[in-house]
């Protein structure tokens, strides 16, 4: 009887350890996906100063309909709203940082996609009925609100590739790539000296 109890306790302890281990792996799955590899999905090195790069990023966002929430020589933030369905709302927020890297600039960008759902808030109105007190009647509410239901960082490499490709179009031309100066015009050739007229002899 005692051996049976010990066996049951051992089984229960083993099951608890297995469940705990599984739960730990599930909780750490997001962390384990962060490899910190050497890919350049979220960053690029561009020519020019940080101020020029951030200004190019600001113009890139403006050209695509983003509202600029912040902009200076080091950071730019913009957002754009979407409504894929009647009761759903999405917002894409882009944050760009510009850091010096020698004579160039390292541009970092991160996009966060927030999803909102319409939450209906029914209210009731009280109608007085004299001595009987009041009766609550459900009326349509104007207090509906959007509630955030999800938020995630965009990791699509193609999305960022298109962003940086567009940003390149707004960077100022590099000094070495400026239009060549016009070549000096050739000096005019010296005017021809006229030949002296032949002397007239007197035959009379």
PDB file of N, CA, C and O in Angstrom, residues 40 42-50 53-54 74 96-109 164:
ATOM      1  N   UNK A  40      20.396  43.167 -41.940  1.00  0.00           N
ATOM      2  CA  UNK A  40      20.188  44.622 -41.994  1.00  0.00           C
ATOM      3  C   UNK A  40      18.741  44.952 -42.319  1.00  0.00           C
ATOM      4  O   UNK A  40      18.469  45.910 -43.029  1.00  0.00           O
ATOM      5  N   UNK A  42      16.426  46.172 -40.369  1.00  0.00           N
ATOM      6  CA  UNK A  42      15.952  47.396 -39.730  1.00  0.00           C
ATOM      7  C   UNK A  42      16.923  48.563 -39.848  1.00  0.00           C
ATOM      8  O   UNK A  42      16.684  49.609 -39.249  1.00  0.00           O
ATOM      9  N   UNK A  43      18.006  48.428 -40.572  1.00  0.00           N
ATOM     10  CA  UNK A  43      18.980  49.515 -40.638  1.00  0.00           C
ATOM     11  C   UNK A  43      19.696  49.509 -41.982  1.00  0.00           C
ATOM     12  O   UNK A  43      19.806  48.482 -42.647  1.00  0.00           O
ATOM     13  N   UNK A  44      20.175  50.704 -42.349  1.00  0.00           N
ATOM     14  CA  UNK A  44      20.982  50.884 -43.550  1.00  0.00           C
ATOM     15  C   UNK A  44      21.974  52.013 -43.287  1.00  0.00           C
ATOM     16  O   UNK A  44      21.711  52.938 -42.501  1.00  0.00           O
ATOM     17  N   UNK A  45      23.108  51.961 -43.962  1.00  0.00           N
ATOM     18  CA  UNK A  45      24.070  53.053 -43.942  1.00  0.00           C
ATOM     19  C   UNK A  45      23.904  53.870 -45.208  1.00  0.00           C
ATOM     20  O   UNK A  45      23.902  53.323 -46.316  1.00  0.00           O
ATOM     21  N   UNK A  46      23.723  55.187 -45.038  1.00  0.00           N
ATOM     22  CA  UNK A  46      23.497  56.065 -46.185  1.00  0.00           C
ATOM     23  C   UNK A  46      24.525  57.179 -46.151  1.00  0.00           C
ATOM     24  O   UNK A  46      25.139  57.468 -45.120  1.00  0.00           O
ATOM     25  N   UNK A  47      24.717  57.822 -47.296  1.00  0.00           N
ATOM     26  CA  UNK A  47      25.632  58.954 -47.386  1.00  0.00           C
ATOM     27  C   UNK A  47      24.981  60.204 -46.783  1.00  0.00           C
ATOM     28  O   UNK A  47      23.763  60.360 -46.830  1.00  0.00           O
ATOM     29  N   UNK A  48      25.817  61.071 -46.248  1.00  0.00           N
ATOM     30  CA  UNK A  48      25.305  62.331 -45.735  1.00  0.00           C
ATOM     31  C   UNK A  48      25.284  62.397 -44.221  1.00  0.00           C
ATOM     32  O   UNK A  48      25.655  61.459 -43.514  1.00  0.00           O
ATOM     33  N   UNK A  49      24.829  63.526 -43.703  1.00  0.00           N
ATOM     34  CA  UNK A  49      24.763  63.783 -42.274  1.00  0.00           C
ATOM     35  C   UNK A  49      23.462  63.246 -41.681  1.00  0.00           C
ATOM     36  O   UNK A  49      22.492  63.031 -42.401  1.00  0.00           O
ATOM     37  N   UNK A  50      23.413  63.009 -40.354  1.00  0.00           N
ATOM     38  CA  UNK A  50      22.174  62.530 -39.722  1.00  0.00           C
ATOM     39  C   UNK A  50      20.980  63.442 -39.985  1.00  0.00           C
ATOM     40  O   UNK A  50      19.865  62.962 -40.200  1.00  0.00           O
ATOM     41  N   UNK A  53      19.662  62.712 -43.402  1.00  0.00           N
ATOM     42  CA  UNK A  53      19.009  61.406 -43.467  1.00  0.00           C
ATOM     43  C   UNK A  53      17.635  61.445 -42.815  1.00  0.00           C
ATOM     44  O   UNK A  53      16.662  60.886 -43.345  1.00  0.00           O
ATOM     45  N   UNK A  54      17.521  62.120 -41.654  1.00  0.00           N
ATOM     46  CA  UNK A  54      16.222  62.196 -40.988  1.00  0.00           C
ATOM     47  C   UNK A  54      15.248  63.072 -41.782  1.00  0.00           C
ATOM     48  O   UNK A  54      14.042  62.803 -41.791  1.00  0.00           O
ATOM     49  N   UNK A  74      17.723  63.888 -35.252  1.00  0.00           N
ATOM     50  CA  UNK A  74      18.093  62.562 -34.760  1.00  0.00           C
ATOM     51  C   UNK A  74      16.969  61.550 -34.842  1.00  0.00           C
ATOM     52  O   UNK A  74      17.229  60.345 -34.922  1.00  0.00           O
ATOM     53  N   UNK A  96      12.041  56.340 -36.719  1.00  0.00           N
ATOM     54  CA  UNK A  96      13.331  56.337 -37.400  1.00  0.00           C
ATOM     55  C   UNK A  96      14.346  57.072 -36.544  1.00  0.00           C
ATOM     56  O   UNK A  96      14.049  58.145 -35.992  1.00  0.00           O
ATOM     57  N   UNK A  97      15.529  56.495 -36.419  1.00  0.00           N
ATOM     58  CA  UNK A  97      16.634  57.135 -35.705  1.00  0.00           C
ATOM     59  C   UNK A  97      17.819  57.249 -36.649  1.00  0.00           C
ATOM     60  O   UNK A  97      18.104  56.331 -37.416  1.00  0.00           O
ATOM     61  N   UNK A  98      18.525  58.393 -36.585  1.00  0.00           N
ATOM     62  CA  UNK A  98      19.673  58.665 -37.456  1.00  0.00           C
ATOM     63  C   UNK A  98      20.899  58.901 -36.580  1.00  0.00           C
ATOM     64  O   UNK A  98      20.899  59.818 -35.755  1.00  0.00           O
ATOM     65  N   UNK A  99      21.925  58.056 -36.755  1.00  0.00           N
ATOM     66  CA  UNK A  99      23.140  58.156 -35.937  1.00  0.00           C
ATOM     67  C   UNK A  99      24.355  58.304 -36.841  1.00  0.00           C
ATOM     68  O   UNK A  99      24.438  57.661 -37.890  1.00  0.00           O
ATOM     69  N   UNK A 100      25.321  59.150 -36.455  1.00  0.00           N
ATOM     70  CA  UNK A 100      26.518  59.323 -37.285  1.00  0.00           C
ATOM     71  C   UNK A 100      27.354  58.052 -37.324  1.00  0.00           C
ATOM     72  O   UNK A 100      27.463  57.328 -36.336  1.00  0.00           O
ATOM     73  N   UNK A 101      27.962  57.815 -38.480  1.00  0.00           N
ATOM     74  CA  UNK A 101      28.866  56.674 -38.654  1.00  0.00           C
ATOM     75  C   UNK A 101      30.011  57.129 -39.561  1.00  0.00           C
ATOM     76  O   UNK A 101      29.977  56.930 -40.765  1.00  0.00           O
ATOM     77  N   UNK A 102      30.998  57.762 -38.953  1.00  0.00           N
ATOM     78  CA  UNK A 102      32.068  58.357 -39.731  1.00  0.00           C
ATOM     79  C   UNK A 102      31.525  59.503 -40.567  1.00  0.00           C
ATOM     80  O   UNK A 102      30.867  60.407 -40.065  1.00  0.00           O
ATOM     81  N   UNK A 103      31.795  59.449 -41.858  1.00  0.00           N
ATOM     82  CA  UNK A 103      31.280  60.476 -42.762  1.00  0.00           C
ATOM     83  C   UNK A 103      29.896  60.128 -43.288  1.00  0.00           C
ATOM     84  O   UNK A 103      29.351  60.866 -44.109  1.00  0.00           O
ATOM     85  N   UNK A 104      29.317  59.025 -42.828  1.00  0.00           N
ATOM     86  CA  UNK A 104      27.999  58.582 -43.266  1.00  0.00           C
ATOM     87  C   UNK A 104      27.024  58.574 -42.091  1.00  0.00           C
ATOM     88  O   UNK A 104      27.351  59.026 -40.992  1.00  0.00           O
ATOM     89  N   UNK A 105      25.830  58.067 -42.342  1.00  0.00           N
ATOM     90  CA  UNK A 105      24.794  58.000 -41.306  1.00  0.00           C
ATOM     91  C   UNK A 105      24.176  56.613 -41.284  1.00  0.00           C
ATOM     92  O   UNK A 105      23.879  56.035 -42.336  1.00  0.00           O
ATOM     93  N   UNK A 106      23.976  56.093 -40.085  1.00  0.00           N
ATOM     94  CA  UNK A 106      23.301  54.817 -39.894  1.00  0.00           C
ATOM     95  C   UNK A 106      21.840  55.105 -39.549  1.00  0.00           C
ATOM     96  O   UNK A 106      21.554  55.770 -38.557  1.00  0.00           O
ATOM     97  N   UNK A 107      20.929  54.625 -40.387  1.00  0.00           N
ATOM     98  CA  UNK A 107      19.502  54.879 -40.213  1.00  0.00           C
ATOM     99  C   UNK A 107      18.830  53.609 -39.697  1.00  0.00           C
ATOM    100  O   UNK A 107      18.946  52.545 -40.316  1.00  0.00           O
ATOM    101  N   UNK A 108      18.161  53.727 -38.562  1.00  0.00           N
ATOM    102  CA  UNK A 108      17.396  52.618 -37.984  1.00  0.00           C
ATOM    103  C   UNK A 108      15.909  52.934 -38.135  1.00  0.00           C
ATOM    104  O   UNK A 108      15.487  54.073 -37.925  1.00  0.00           O
ATOM    105  N   UNK A 109      15.106  51.929 -38.466  1.00  0.00           N
ATOM    106  CA  UNK A 109      13.664  52.131 -38.569  1.00  0.00           C
ATOM    107  C   UNK A 109      12.942  50.924 -37.979  1.00  0.00           C
ATOM    108  O   UNK A 109      13.378  49.783 -38.130  1.00  0.00           O
ATOM    109  N   UNK A 164      13.583  52.000 -47.409  1.00  0.00           N
ATOM    110  CA  UNK A 164      14.923  52.532 -47.637  1.00  0.00           C
ATOM    111  C   UNK A 164      15.139  52.892 -49.104  1.00  0.00           C
ATOM    112  O   UNK A 164      15.874  53.840 -49.411  1.00  0.00           O
TER     113      UNK A 164
END
